[in-house]
XYZ file of C-alpha atoms in Angstrom:
178
model
C -200.631 -11.326 -219.354
C -202.230 -11.616 -216.098
C -206.131 -11.754 -216.291
C -205.893 -10.307 -212.748
C -205.619 -6.678 -212.642
C -203.730 -4.562 -209.559
C -205.902 -1.944 -208.165
C -205.113 1.717 -208.295
C -205.630 4.764 -206.695
C -206.328 6.395 -203.198
C -210.548 7.039 -203.691
C -211.593 3.894 -201.613
C -208.619 3.982 -199.158
C -209.539 3.413 -194.926
C -207.682 5.819 -193.117
C -208.086 6.360 -188.822
C -206.848 9.053 -186.691
C -204.882 10.676 -189.000
C -203.123 6.969 -190.395
C -203.509 5.233 -193.546
C -204.747 2.173 -192.886
C -202.509 -0.905 -194.703
C -202.973 -4.604 -195.175
C -200.368 -6.946 -195.301
C -199.219 -10.599 -195.092
C -195.588 -12.578 -194.579
C -196.078 -15.820 -197.174
C -195.013 -18.663 -195.984
C -194.308 -22.529 -197.120
C -193.005 -25.645 -195.194
C -189.866 -27.272 -197.476
C -188.591 -30.864 -197.202
C -184.855 -30.630 -195.714
C -183.120 -33.283 -197.027
C -180.281 -35.213 -195.415
C -176.774 -36.491 -196.923
C -178.854 -40.091 -197.792
C -181.460 -38.050 -199.615
C -184.077 -39.244 -196.826
C -186.140 -36.318 -195.674
C -185.806 -35.280 -191.920
C -187.701 -32.182 -191.347
C -189.359 -29.671 -192.625
C -188.329 -26.051 -192.700
C -190.528 -23.062 -192.936
C -189.461 -20.575 -195.433
C -191.124 -16.956 -196.492
C -191.643 -15.413 -199.396
C -190.284 -11.548 -199.944
C -190.516 -9.231 -203.079
C -188.690 -6.960 -204.222
C -189.052 -3.007 -203.246
C -189.727 -1.130 -206.510
C -187.919 2.157 -204.865
C -184.755 0.664 -203.750
C -182.622 -2.068 -202.352
C -183.950 -4.414 -200.147
C -186.970 -7.256 -199.702
C -190.002 -6.351 -198.641
C -193.548 -8.621 -197.486
C -196.714 -7.827 -199.834
C -198.689 -4.842 -198.462
C -200.640 -2.227 -199.271
C -204.246 -0.160 -198.750
C -206.928 -1.639 -196.901
C -209.942 -0.155 -199.087
C -213.728 0.362 -197.898
C -215.274 -2.413 -199.930
C -212.930 -5.214 -198.377
C -211.726 -6.612 -194.878
C -208.755 -6.380 -194.136
C -208.042 -10.158 -194.342
C -209.333 -9.686 -197.884
C -206.909 -6.780 -198.782
C -203.886 -8.887 -197.191
C -204.777 -11.633 -199.774
C -205.275 -9.393 -202.617
C -201.897 -7.760 -201.843
C -200.348 -11.017 -201.730
C -201.825 -11.850 -205.283
C -200.957 -8.403 -206.521
C -197.644 -7.842 -205.784
C -196.293 -11.219 -204.500
C -198.465 -13.391 -207.498
C -199.297 -16.291 -204.641
C -202.650 -17.561 -203.211
C -202.879 -18.693 -200.088
C -204.962 -19.472 -196.681
C -205.004 -16.645 -193.870
C -203.997 -18.562 -190.721
C -202.759 -15.742 -188.152
C -203.013 -12.194 -187.098
C -199.240 -11.256 -186.172
C -200.622 -7.695 -184.892
C -200.779 -3.796 -185.972
C -197.238 -2.314 -186.835
C -196.617 1.603 -187.345
C -194.831 3.282 -189.819
C -194.289 6.618 -191.112
C -194.152 6.298 -195.075
C -191.679 9.060 -197.093
C -193.486 8.665 -200.077
C -197.525 8.062 -199.114
C -198.517 11.324 -198.082
C -201.634 12.695 -198.699
C -204.171 15.263 -197.293
C -205.625 12.682 -194.776
C -201.739 11.381 -193.076
C -200.092 14.638 -194.048
C -197.337 13.020 -192.381
C -197.646 9.994 -194.241
C -198.421 7.784 -190.550
C -199.388 4.480 -191.536
C -200.798 1.580 -189.211
C -200.530 -2.111 -190.944
C -202.331 -5.406 -190.027
C -200.188 -8.106 -190.759
C -200.669 -12.149 -191.014
C -199.083 -15.018 -191.715
C -200.500 -16.928 -195.114
C -199.654 -20.051 -195.700
C -198.930 -20.126 -199.420
C -200.949 -23.039 -201.621
C -200.461 -21.732 -205.194
C -197.634 -19.841 -206.640
C -199.363 -17.999 -210.150
C -197.435 -17.823 -213.028
C -198.702 -14.557 -214.102
C -199.811 -11.603 -211.491
C -200.537 -7.769 -211.837
C -197.134 -6.423 -210.811
C -194.926 -9.871 -211.958
C -193.081 -6.707 -214.481
C -191.812 -4.990 -211.308
C -191.418 -8.015 -208.706
C -189.223 -10.568 -208.200
C -190.126 -13.038 -205.745
C -187.605 -14.598 -203.099
C -188.155 -17.400 -201.041
C -186.059 -17.469 -197.817
C -185.702 -18.905 -194.715
C -186.635 -16.721 -191.233
C -183.052 -16.147 -190.567
C -182.210 -14.635 -194.230
C -185.299 -12.658 -194.362
C -184.580 -10.786 -191.197
C -180.874 -9.996 -192.576
C -183.021 -9.003 -195.996
C -185.695 -7.034 -194.706
C -185.786 -3.478 -196.066
C -187.985 -1.848 -193.010
C -187.878 -2.021 -189.117
C -191.437 -2.290 -189.114
C -191.682 -5.660 -191.280
C -188.579 -7.017 -189.253
C -190.365 -6.802 -186.035
C -193.461 -8.220 -187.916
C -191.064 -11.224 -188.827
C -189.461 -11.535 -185.914
C -192.221 -10.890 -182.954
C -195.267 -11.590 -184.765
C -194.638 -14.418 -187.229
C -191.178 -16.351 -185.649
C -192.989 -16.031 -182.309
C -196.027 -17.680 -183.552
C -194.046 -20.291 -185.474
C -191.624 -20.884 -182.574
C -195.040 -21.666 -180.180
C -196.009 -24.614 -182.491
C -198.225 -22.518 -184.731
C -201.002 -23.968 -182.628
C -203.170 -20.212 -181.902
C -205.954 -19.144 -183.682
C -206.968 -16.535 -185.569
C -207.375 -13.854 -183.769
C -208.749 -10.407 -185.915
C -211.299 -8.450 -186.802
C -212.748 -9.033 -190.355
């Protein structure tokens, strides 16, 4: 059993201009690619995705940004709760808008959401985490992840945010409010 417990409820949820504020991340790692001779040739990047609890396809960890935490803290918390990984936020990928079919309430009656997405360099995979009975982890190459991504806005975060940053040499600095 996990000593970590997932937060539930919406009493501390942040809203702005009719949007529910979401924090999420694209967890990633580098894996050595081996040639036929057994020698290491290059490092490839893999991203971690989790299954959806409400249908087919894979997702990146994300959830509500609460009043008692920064947006980066919320993204890190979601990575721990949903995917069972710890790491360092290394880049802000952007804000992505979407409409939730299930998360409608008095503060966002149309289900509008604005997600702040980050690149999270994974340092540790936990053996036990709060949602492990609901979630399966899958390490994928970026092209595989693009194919498996359930939501268009997450695919956009992967292609227009993460992949562009990765292809630029991952040199740009962290650029986001706490």
